[in-house]
XYZ file of C-alpha atoms in Angstrom:
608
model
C 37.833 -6.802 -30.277
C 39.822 -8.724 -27.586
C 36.912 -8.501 -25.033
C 34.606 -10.259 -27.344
C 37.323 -12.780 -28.742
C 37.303 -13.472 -24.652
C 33.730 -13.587 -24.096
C 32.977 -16.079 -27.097
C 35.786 -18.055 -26.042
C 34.917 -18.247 -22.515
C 31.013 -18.459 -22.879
C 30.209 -19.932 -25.446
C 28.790 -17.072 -26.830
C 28.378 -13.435 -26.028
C 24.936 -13.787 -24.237
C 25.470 -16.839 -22.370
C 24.000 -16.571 -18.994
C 26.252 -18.406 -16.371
C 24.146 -20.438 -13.773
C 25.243 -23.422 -12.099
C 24.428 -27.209 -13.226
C 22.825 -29.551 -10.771
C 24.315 -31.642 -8.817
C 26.249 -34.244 -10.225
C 25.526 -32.970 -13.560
C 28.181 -32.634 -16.000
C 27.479 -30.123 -18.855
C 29.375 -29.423 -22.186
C 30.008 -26.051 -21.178
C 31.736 -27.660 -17.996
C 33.604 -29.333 -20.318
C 34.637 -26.770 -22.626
C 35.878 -24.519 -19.744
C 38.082 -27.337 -18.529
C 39.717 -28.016 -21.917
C 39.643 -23.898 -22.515
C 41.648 -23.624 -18.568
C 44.397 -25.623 -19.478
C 44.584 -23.704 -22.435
C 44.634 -20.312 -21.195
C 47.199 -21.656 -18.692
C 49.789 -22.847 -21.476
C 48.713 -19.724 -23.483
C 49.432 -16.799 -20.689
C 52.586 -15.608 -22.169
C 50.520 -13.984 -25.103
C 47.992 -11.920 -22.627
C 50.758 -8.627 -22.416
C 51.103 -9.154 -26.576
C 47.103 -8.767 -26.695
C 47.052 -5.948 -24.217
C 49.196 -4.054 -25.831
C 47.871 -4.782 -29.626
C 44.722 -3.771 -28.043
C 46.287 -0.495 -26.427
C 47.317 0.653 -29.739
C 44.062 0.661 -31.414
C 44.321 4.245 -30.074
C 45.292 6.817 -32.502
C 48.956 8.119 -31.655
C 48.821 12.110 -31.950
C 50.466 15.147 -30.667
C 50.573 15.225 -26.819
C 47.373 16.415 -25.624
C 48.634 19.545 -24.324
C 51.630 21.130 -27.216
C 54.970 20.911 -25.978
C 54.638 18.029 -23.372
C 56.862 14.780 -24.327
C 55.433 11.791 -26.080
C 56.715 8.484 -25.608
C 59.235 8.880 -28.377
C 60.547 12.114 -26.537
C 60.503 10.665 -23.071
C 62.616 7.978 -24.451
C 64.998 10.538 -26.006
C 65.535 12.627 -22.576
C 66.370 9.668 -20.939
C 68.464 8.703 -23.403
C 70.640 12.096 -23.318
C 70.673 11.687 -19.229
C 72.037 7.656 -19.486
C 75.211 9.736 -21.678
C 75.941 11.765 -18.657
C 78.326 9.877 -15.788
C 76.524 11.613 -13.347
C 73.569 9.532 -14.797
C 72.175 5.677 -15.095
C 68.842 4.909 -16.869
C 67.455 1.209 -16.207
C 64.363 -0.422 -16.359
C 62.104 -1.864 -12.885
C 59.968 -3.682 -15.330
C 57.764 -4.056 -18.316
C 53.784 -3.215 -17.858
C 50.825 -5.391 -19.439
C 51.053 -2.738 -22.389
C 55.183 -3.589 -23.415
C 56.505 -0.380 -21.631
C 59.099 -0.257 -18.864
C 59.168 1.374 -15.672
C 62.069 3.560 -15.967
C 64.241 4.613 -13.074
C 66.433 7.564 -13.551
C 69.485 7.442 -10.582
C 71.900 10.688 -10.483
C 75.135 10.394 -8.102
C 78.493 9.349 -8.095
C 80.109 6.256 -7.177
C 78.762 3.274 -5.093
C 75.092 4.916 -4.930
C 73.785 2.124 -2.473
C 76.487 3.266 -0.445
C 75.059 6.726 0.627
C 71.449 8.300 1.685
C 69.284 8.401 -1.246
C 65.891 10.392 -1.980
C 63.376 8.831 -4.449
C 61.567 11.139 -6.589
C 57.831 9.813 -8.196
C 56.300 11.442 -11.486
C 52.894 10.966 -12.517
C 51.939 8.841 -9.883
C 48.018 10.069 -11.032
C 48.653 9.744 -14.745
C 46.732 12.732 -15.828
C 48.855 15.135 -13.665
C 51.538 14.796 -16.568
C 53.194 17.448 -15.277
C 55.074 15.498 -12.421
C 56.798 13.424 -15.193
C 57.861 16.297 -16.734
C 59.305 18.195 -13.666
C 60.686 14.624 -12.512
C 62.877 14.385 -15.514
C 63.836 18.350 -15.617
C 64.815 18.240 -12.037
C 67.222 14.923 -12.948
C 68.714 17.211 -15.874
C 69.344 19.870 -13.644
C 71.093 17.672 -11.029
C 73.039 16.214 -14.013
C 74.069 19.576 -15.922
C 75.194 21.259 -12.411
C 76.878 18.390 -11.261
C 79.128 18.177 -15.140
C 79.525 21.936 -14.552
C 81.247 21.437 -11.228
C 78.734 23.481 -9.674
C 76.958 22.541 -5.771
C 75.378 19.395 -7.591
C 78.548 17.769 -7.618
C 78.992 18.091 -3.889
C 75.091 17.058 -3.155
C 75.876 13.801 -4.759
C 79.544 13.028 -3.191
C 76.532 12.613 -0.126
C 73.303 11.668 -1.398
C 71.932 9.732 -4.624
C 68.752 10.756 -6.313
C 66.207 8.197 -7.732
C 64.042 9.639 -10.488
C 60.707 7.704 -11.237
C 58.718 9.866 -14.357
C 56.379 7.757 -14.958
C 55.508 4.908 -12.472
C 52.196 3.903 -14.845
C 53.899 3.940 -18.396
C 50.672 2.405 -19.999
C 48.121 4.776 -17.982
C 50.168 7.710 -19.252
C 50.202 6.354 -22.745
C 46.456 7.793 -23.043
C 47.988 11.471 -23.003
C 49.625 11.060 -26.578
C 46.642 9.050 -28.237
C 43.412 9.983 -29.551
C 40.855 10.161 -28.779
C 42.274 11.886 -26.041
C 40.700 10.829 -22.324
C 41.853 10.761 -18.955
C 42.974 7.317 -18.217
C 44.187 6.829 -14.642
C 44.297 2.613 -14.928
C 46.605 0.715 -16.060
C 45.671 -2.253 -18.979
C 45.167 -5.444 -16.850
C 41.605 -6.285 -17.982
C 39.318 -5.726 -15.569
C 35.083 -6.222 -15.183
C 34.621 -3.295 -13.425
C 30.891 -3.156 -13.884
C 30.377 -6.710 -12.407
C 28.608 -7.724 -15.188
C 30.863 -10.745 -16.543
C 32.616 -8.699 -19.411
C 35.626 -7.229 -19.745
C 36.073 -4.180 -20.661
C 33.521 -3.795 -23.071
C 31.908 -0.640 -22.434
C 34.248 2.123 -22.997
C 34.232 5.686 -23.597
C 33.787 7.040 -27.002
C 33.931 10.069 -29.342
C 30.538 11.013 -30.308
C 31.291 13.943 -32.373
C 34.579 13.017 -34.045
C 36.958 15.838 -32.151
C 39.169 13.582 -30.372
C 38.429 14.206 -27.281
C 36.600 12.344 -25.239
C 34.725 15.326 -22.740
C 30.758 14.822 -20.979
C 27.498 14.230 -21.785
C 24.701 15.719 -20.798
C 21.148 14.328 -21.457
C 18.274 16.536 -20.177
C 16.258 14.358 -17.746
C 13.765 15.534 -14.970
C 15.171 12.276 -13.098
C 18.903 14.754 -13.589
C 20.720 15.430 -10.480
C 22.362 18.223 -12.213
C 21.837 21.539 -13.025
C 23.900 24.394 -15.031
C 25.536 26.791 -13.093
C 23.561 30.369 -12.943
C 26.697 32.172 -13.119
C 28.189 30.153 -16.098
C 25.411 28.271 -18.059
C 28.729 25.721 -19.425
C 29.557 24.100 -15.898
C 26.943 21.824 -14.599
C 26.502 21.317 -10.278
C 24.121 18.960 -8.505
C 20.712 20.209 -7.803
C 20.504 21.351 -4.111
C 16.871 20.855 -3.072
C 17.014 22.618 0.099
C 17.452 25.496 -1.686
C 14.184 24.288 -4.047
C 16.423 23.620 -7.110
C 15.046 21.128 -9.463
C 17.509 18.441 -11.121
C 17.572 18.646 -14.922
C 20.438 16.680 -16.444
C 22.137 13.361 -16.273
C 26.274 13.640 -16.423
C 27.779 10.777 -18.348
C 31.344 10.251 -19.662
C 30.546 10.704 -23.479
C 29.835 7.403 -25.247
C 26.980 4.843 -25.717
C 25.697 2.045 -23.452
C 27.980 -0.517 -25.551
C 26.605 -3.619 -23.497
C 23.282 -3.031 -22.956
C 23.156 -3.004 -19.163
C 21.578 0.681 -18.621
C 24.581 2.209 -18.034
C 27.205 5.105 -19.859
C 30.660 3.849 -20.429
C 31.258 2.382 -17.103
C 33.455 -0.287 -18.021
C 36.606 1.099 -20.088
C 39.270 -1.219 -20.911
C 41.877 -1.359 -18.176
C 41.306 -1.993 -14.356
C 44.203 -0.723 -11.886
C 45.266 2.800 -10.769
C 48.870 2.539 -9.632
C 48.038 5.359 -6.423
C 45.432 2.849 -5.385
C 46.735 -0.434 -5.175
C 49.564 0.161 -2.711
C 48.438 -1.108 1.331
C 48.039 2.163 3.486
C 43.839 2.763 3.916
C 43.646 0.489 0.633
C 39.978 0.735 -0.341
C 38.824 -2.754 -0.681
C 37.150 -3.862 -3.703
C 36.758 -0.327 -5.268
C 36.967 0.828 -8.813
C 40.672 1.169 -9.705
C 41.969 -0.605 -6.444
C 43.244 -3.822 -8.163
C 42.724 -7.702 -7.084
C 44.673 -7.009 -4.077
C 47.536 -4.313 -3.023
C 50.658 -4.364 -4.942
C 49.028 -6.700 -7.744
C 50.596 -4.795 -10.471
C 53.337 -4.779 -12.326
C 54.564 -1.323 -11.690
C 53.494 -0.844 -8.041
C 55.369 -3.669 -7.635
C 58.315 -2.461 -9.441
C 58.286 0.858 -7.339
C 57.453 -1.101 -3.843
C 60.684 -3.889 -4.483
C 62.899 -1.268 -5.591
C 62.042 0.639 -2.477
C 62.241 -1.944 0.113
C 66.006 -3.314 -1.770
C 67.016 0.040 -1.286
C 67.741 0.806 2.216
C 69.280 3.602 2.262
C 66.591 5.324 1.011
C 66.071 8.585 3.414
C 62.705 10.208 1.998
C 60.635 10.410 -1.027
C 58.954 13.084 -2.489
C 55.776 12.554 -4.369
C 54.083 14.423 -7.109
C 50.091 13.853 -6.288
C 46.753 14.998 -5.888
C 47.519 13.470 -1.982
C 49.320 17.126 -1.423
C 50.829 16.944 2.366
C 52.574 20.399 1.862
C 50.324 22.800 1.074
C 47.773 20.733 3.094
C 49.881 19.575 6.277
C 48.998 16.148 7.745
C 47.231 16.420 11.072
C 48.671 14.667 14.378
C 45.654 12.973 15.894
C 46.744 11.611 19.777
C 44.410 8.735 19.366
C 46.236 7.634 16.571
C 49.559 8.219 18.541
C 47.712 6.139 21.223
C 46.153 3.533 18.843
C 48.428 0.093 17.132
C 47.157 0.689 14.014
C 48.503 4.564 13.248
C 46.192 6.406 10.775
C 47.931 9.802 11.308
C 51.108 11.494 11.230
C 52.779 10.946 14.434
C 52.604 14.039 16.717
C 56.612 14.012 16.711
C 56.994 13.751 13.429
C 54.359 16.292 12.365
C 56.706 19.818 13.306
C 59.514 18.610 11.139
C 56.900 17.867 8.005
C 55.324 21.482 8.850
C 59.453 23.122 8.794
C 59.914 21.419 5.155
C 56.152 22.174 4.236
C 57.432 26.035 4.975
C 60.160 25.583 2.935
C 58.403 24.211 -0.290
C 55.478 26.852 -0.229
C 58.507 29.718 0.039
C 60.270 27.705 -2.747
C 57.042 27.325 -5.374
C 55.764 30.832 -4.289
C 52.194 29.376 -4.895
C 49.062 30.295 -3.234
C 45.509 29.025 -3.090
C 46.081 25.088 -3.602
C 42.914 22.857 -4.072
C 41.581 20.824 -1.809
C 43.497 17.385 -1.315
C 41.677 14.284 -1.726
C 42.174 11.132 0.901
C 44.909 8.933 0.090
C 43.453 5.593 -0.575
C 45.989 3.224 -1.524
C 48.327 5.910 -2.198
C 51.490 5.563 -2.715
C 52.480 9.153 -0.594
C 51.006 7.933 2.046
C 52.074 4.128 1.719
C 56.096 5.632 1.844
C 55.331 7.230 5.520
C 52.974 4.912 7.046
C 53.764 1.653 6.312
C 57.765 1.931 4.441
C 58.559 4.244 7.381
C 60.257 7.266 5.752
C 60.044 10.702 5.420
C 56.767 11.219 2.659
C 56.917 14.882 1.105
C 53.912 15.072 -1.757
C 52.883 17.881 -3.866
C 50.924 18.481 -7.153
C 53.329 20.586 -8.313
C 50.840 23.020 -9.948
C 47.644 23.987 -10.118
C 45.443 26.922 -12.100
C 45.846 29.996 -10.079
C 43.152 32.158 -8.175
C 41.332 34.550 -11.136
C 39.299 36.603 -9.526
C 35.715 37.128 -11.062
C 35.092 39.950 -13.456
C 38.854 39.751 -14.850
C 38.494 39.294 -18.530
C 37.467 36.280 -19.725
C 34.362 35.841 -17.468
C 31.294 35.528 -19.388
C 28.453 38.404 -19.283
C 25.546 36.134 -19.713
C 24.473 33.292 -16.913
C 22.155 30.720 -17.648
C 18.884 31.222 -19.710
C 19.872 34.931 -20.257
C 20.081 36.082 -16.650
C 23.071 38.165 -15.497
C 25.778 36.538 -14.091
C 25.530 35.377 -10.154
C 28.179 34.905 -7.478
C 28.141 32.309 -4.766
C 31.159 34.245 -2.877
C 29.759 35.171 0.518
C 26.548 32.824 0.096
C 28.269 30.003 1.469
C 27.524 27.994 -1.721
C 31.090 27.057 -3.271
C 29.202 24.503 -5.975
C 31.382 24.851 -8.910
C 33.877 27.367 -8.171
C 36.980 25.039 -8.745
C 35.615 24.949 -12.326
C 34.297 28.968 -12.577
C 37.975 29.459 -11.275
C 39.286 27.369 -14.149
C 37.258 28.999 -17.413
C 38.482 32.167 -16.016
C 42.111 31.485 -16.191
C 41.821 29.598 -19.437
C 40.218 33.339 -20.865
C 42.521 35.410 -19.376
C 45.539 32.870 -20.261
C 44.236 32.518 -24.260
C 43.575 28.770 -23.396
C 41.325 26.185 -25.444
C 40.383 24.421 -22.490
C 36.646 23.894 -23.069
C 34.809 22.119 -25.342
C 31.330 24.314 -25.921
C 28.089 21.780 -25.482
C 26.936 20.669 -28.654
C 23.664 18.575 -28.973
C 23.858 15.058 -30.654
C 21.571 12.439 -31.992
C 22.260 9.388 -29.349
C 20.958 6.547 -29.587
C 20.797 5.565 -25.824
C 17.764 8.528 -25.633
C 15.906 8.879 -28.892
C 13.681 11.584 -27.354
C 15.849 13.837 -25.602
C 18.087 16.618 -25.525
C 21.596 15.561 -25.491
C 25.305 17.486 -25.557
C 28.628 16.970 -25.669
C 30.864 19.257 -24.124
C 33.045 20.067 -20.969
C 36.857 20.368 -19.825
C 39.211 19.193 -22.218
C 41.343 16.266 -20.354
C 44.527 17.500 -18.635
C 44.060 20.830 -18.799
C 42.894 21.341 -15.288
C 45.893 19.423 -14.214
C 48.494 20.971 -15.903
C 50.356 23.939 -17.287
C 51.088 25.265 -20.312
C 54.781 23.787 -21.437
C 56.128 27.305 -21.176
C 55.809 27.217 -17.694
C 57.556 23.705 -17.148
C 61.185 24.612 -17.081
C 60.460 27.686 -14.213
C 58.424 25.159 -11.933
C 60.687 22.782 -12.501
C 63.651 25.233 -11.108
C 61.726 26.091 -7.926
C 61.368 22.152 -7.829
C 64.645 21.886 -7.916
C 65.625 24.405 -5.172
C 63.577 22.239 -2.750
C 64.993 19.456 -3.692
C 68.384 20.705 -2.668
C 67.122 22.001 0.549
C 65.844 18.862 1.231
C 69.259 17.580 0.933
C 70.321 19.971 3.225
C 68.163 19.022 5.840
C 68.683 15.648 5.850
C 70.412 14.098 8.887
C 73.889 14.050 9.288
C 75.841 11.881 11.062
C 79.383 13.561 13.335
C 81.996 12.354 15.623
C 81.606 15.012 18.201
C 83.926 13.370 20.991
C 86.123 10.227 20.887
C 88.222 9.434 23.630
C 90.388 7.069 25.144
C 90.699 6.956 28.735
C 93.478 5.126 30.578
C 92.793 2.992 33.511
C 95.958 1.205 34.101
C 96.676 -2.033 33.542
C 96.618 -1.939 30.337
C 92.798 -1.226 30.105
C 90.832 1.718 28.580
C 87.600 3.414 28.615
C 86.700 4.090 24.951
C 83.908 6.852 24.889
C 82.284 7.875 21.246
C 79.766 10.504 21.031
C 77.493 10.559 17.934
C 75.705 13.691 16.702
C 73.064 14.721 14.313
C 74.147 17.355 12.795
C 71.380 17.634 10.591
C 67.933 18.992 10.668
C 65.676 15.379 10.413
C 65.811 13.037 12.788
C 67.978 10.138 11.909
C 64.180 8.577 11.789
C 60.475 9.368 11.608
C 58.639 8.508 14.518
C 56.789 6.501 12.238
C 59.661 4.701 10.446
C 61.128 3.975 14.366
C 58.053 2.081 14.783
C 57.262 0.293 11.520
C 60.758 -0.602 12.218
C 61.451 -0.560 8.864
C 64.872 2.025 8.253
C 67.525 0.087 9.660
C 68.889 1.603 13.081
C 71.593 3.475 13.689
C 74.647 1.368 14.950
C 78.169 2.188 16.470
C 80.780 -0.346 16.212
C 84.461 -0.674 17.715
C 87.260 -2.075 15.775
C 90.167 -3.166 17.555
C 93.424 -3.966 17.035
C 95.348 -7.733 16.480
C 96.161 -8.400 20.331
C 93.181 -5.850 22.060
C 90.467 -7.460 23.518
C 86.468 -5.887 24.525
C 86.381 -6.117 28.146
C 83.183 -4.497 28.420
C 80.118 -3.843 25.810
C 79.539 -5.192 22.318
C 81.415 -4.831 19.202
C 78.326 -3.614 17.285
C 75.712 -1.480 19.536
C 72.129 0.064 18.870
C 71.924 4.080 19.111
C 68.749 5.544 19.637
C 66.807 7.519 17.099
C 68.503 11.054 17.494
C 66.879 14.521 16.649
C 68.063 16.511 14.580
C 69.981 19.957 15.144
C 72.541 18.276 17.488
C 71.430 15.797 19.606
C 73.587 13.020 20.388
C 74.234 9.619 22.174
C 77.304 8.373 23.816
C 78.539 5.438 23.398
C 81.343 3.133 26.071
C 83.504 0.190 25.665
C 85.752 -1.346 27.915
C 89.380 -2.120 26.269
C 92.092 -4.614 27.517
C 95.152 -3.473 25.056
C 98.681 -4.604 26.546
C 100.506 -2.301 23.934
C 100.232 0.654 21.497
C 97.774 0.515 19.481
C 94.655 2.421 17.096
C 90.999 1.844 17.887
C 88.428 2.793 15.154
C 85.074 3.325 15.616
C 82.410 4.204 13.388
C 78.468 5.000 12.932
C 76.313 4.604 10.670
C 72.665 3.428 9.251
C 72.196 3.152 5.447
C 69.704 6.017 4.957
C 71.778 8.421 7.312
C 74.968 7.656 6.066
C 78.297 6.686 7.913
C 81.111 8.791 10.448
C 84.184 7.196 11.568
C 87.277 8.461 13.316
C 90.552 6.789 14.994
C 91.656 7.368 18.697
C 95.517 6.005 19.408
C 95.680 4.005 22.544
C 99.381 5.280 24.790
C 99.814 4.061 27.689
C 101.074 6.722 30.597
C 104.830 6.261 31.627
C-alpha cells in the first residue's frame, strides 16, 4: 500500500519509465518532482508513522516458537528488572517501526565509574534466542546480587550492559504472521534495483502462516532432492552427472513483474551488516553506508560514550569461540589488520576454553564471515576484547536414531554421504533428525499449488519452518542461559586488575625524595588487546602523583603513560623526583576507565 502510494506519487504513475529530458528541456514531470521534493522535505517527520502503520499490516500471533516472549512480554521483563536497584532500563533510541532500543545496565553506584562488559542479543534477528538468554542472564545478575550472593561483589567492580534486542523492528517479524525470517530492519529499501520499493515481498501461498520455499520443477533447476531424504533439496553436482530439476524460491509470486520471486521484501538494512569492519559495499542488507541506521547507531554511540567499556560479548552466527579467530603474520605485518593479532589470539583461545567447558556443547556449525558485523566491528576497529557465540545450535543426531525416514527419494532406500566426501545437505539431514527424535514440528511437508508465475508446472510449498533451526525449545532457555551466566562471571574474573605492588619513598637529603610506584596486573587480560593498543581507541593506562600544599615535582610529570601490561602479574614502575621541605603524604594512583583505578598513600619523614 505505501510502496504504491510512493510510486504514484513519485512517478507519475506506477509504470512510468524514468529517462532523462534533453537538454535544456524542461518537462512537467521535472516540475512535479520539484514541487513533490520540497514536499517530502517538509513532510519527513511522518515517514517512521508510515513505516510502522505499514509494519503492522502483519498479523500479531503467538511467538513463532511457544514460550518465547512477544513484544508485550519483553516489555514486561524489563519492566520487573527497572524495579530492582541493582537494575536501570532506558532507551538508545526509537527505530523507523516506533520501537526503542532498550539497554538493560546491572551494577551499583556510579556505573561509568568502573569496567563495564556489554552484552548484545539478537544481533541476527532470527537467532531469538540471544535476546532471550541476554535478558535471563541480566535477571540472574539482578536476583543474586538482591540475595547478597557473589553478584553483589561482581558489581561493587564491574557494570553489565544488556542489549536484547539491538533490531527491535527486525525481531518484530518473530511474533507476526505470516511468520518469516526477517533479518532487515524497515527503512525502505529498492533492493532489486528496479525503481520500487519494496514491492515484491514474500507471501503465504497456502494460508498456514508461514512463509517456507518453493519449489517449481524446471529442467533449467539447479536443485535436486536429496537421495537420502526426498524433503531437503541440494544443488545438482554435475561432475558427479546429476541433472538439475528444481528452482528454489522464497514462497510468493513475482508481485512486480520483473521475472523474479519475492526479491524485494519491504525493509532494507541488517543491523550485523551495516557496522565498518570488512563492510560489504553495496550488498543486499548492507545499508546506504555503515552505521546508517538508527539502531547501529544507537549501539555504536553508546559504545564509543562509554569508555570504560572492557569487552563485549556477542550472541551471533560470527561464532569466535567455538571457531577461534586465526592470527595471520601478514596481517600483524600489514596497516590495515584483517586478523586477530598474534598476541592477542592465546588469550581469546584461554576464554574460548573456558566457554566450550561452560556450555558443554559439541559439534558447532560452521561460522559464516563477518561482514559488517558488529562482533567483529567491537575488536577490530572499537579496540576491545570481542567474545561471540550463537549460544545454541541443534545437536549432532546420528543417522538411523528414530526419526530418520526409511524411504529416500523416488522409493529408493535411504543413502549416506558420510565417508563419500559429499556433505550436501547434512546441516539440514542433521536437523529433521533432531526435530523426530525431539517431537518437533519443524517442517512443513511439500505441498503442490496452482501458481500463477508457472501455469504449466509442478510447484510446492514446503521446507523449514522459520526459527526453528536457530533456536531451542523454551524449555531449554533457562539451563543455557545458566551456563551463560557462569561465563559471564568468569569473564569477570579474568578481567584485568589493577594493584599497588610497591610504593616507596626514598630519602635523598635535602629535603628531596625518590617516589617509586609499581603497578601490577593482577588479572588475567591484558590491560589492552593488541588490537585496541593500536586502534588506540581504550584510553591508556596512566599513573599520577598528588602532592602536598608546599611539595614541589622535581623530576617527571604529574600525570604519566604506563605501557599496556599483561596480565597474570606484569608490572611497570613508575619515578618522580620530590622537593618536600616538611612532613608530608604523597598519593598516587592508576588507572584507565575500562581497567579500573588503584591508589595508595606513602608518608614523606625526613631522617633525624
Amino acid at each position: 500500500m505505501m510502496e504504491s502510494w510512493w510510486n504514484t506519487l513519485w512517478h507519475g504513475r506506477n509504470d512510468a519509465v524514468l529517462t532523462p529530458p534533453a537538454p535544456g528541456v524542461r518537462t512537467a514531470m521535472g516540475s512535479r518532482r520539484r514541487v513533490i521534493g520540497h514536499f517530502c522535505q517538509s513532510a519527513l517527520w511522518m515517514l517512521p508513522v508510515l513505516i510502522a502503520g505499514e509494519a503492522l499490516l502483519a498479523e500479531e500471533a503467538e511467538p513463532a516458537i511457544p514460550g518465547y516472549a512477544d513484544e508485550e512480554a519483553f516489555a514486561q521483563q524489563l519492566g520487573e528488572l527497572a524495579a530492582s536497584p541493582f537494575a536501570r532500563v532506558e532507551s538508545l533510541g526509537t527505530t523507523l517501526g516506533g520501537r526503542e532500543v532498550k539497554l538493560v545496565t546491572v551494577g551499583q553506584g556510579n556505573a561509568d565509574a568502573k569496567p563495564a562488559l556489554l552484552v548484545l542479543g539478537s544481533v541476527h534477528p532470527p537467532m531469538r534466542v540471544g535476546s532471550e538468554l541476554a535478558v535471563r542472564m541480566a535477571r540472574r545478575l539482578v536476583d543474586d546480587a538482591e540475595a547478597g550472593g557473589a553478584a553483589a561483589e561482581i558489581l561493587e567492580r564491574v557494570t553489565v550492559h544488556f542489549i536484547p534486542r539491538p533490531s527491535p523492528d527486525a525481531c518484530a517479524a518473530f511474533s507476526r504472521r505470516p511468520f518469516r525470517e526477517r533479518t532487515k530492519n524497515l527503512r525502505p529499501m529498492d533492493l532489486d534495483g528496479d525503481g520500487e520499493i519494496d514491492e515484491d515481498g514474500p507471501e503465504d501461498l497456502t494460508g498456514n502462516g508461514w512463509i517456507a520455499q518453493m519449489r517449481v520443477e524446471d529442467p533449467a533447476g539447479e536443485y535436486i532432492p536429496h537421495p537420502a531424504d526426498d524433503r531437503v533439496m541440494i544443488r545438482a553436482d554435475r561432475t558427479r552427472g546429476e541433472r538439475g530439476r528444481y528452482l528454489l524460491f522464497p514462497e510468493g509470486r513475482d508481485l512486480d513483474g520483473d521475472g523474479e520471486q519475492s526479491e524485494d521484501p519491504p525493509g532494507g538494512v541488517a543491523f550485523n551488516r551495516n557496522f565498518t569492519f570488512n563492510y560489504p559495499f553495496f550488498a543486499c542488507g548492507a545499508g546506504p553506508h555503515q552505521v546508517s541506521e538508527v539502531e547501529t547507531r544507537a549501539v555504536a554511540d553508546f559504545a564509543f560514550d562509554r569508555t570504560n567499556l572492557a569487552a563485549l560479548f556477542t550472541f551471533t552466527p560470527e561464532d569466535n569461540l567455538m571457531h577461534l579467530w586465526r592470527p595471520s603474520p601478514q596481517s600483524d605485518a600489514a596497516r590495515i589488520k584483517t586478523a586477530v593479532h598474534s598476541d592477542d589470539a592465546p588469550y581469546f583461545e584461554r576464554l574460548a576454553e573456558r566457554y566450550r567447558e561452560s556450555i558443554e556443547a559439541e559439534d558447532p556449525p560452521e561460522s559464516p564471515a563477518g561482514e559488517g558485523s558488529v562482533s567483529e566491528w567491537a575488536y577490530f576497529h572499537f579496540g576491545r576484547w570481542s567474545l561471540a557465540a550463537r549460544g545454541w545450535w541443534i545437536p549432532q543426531v546420528a543417522a538411523g536414531e528414530e526419526g530418520e525416514k526409511e524411504q529416500g527419494d523416488e522409493g529408493q532406500p535411504p543413502k549416506t554421504a558420510s565417508g563419500s566426501g559429499d556433505d550436501r545437505g547434512a546441516e539440514e539431514l542433521n536437523a529433521l533428525r533432531w526435530f523426530a527424535r525431539e517431537g518437533i514440528d519443524g517442517f512443513i511437508d511439500w505441498q503442490p499449488v496452482e501458481h500463477p508465475d508457472f501455469p504449466d508446472q509442478k510447484v510446492e510449498v514446503g521446507g523449514f519452518r522459520p526459527y526453528y533451526r536457530w533456536n531451542p525449545p523454551a524449555a531449554e532457555l533457562d539451563a543455557l542461559a545458566e551456563k551463560h551466566h557462569a561465563f559471564l562471571t568468569e569473564l569477570v574474573e579474568r578481567l584485568p586488575r589493577l594493584e599497588l605492588a610497591e610504593l616507596e619513598a626514598e630519602d635523598l637529603g635535602h629535603g628531596v625524595w625518590r617516589i617509586t610506584a609499581t603497578v601490577s596486573n593482577a588479572g588475567f587480560l591484558p590491560t589492552a588487546s593488541r588490537m585496541g593498543e593500536i586502534a588506540r581507541e581504550p584510553l591508556p593506562l596512566q599513573a599520577e602523583i598528588e602532592l602536598p600544599e608546599g611539595a614541589e615535582l622535581v623530576r617527571g610529570h604529574p600525570r604519566v603513560r604506563i605501557r599496556r601490561l599483561l596480565g597474570s602479574g606484569d608490572r611497570e614502575e613508575v619515578v618522580w623526583m620530590v622537593h618536600a621541605p616538611s612532613a608530608a603524604t604523597v598519593r598516587v594512583r592508576a588507572f584507565s576507565p575500562s581497567v579500573g583505578e588503584v591508589a595508595g598513600a606513602v608518608e614523606l619523614t625526613a631522617r633525624d
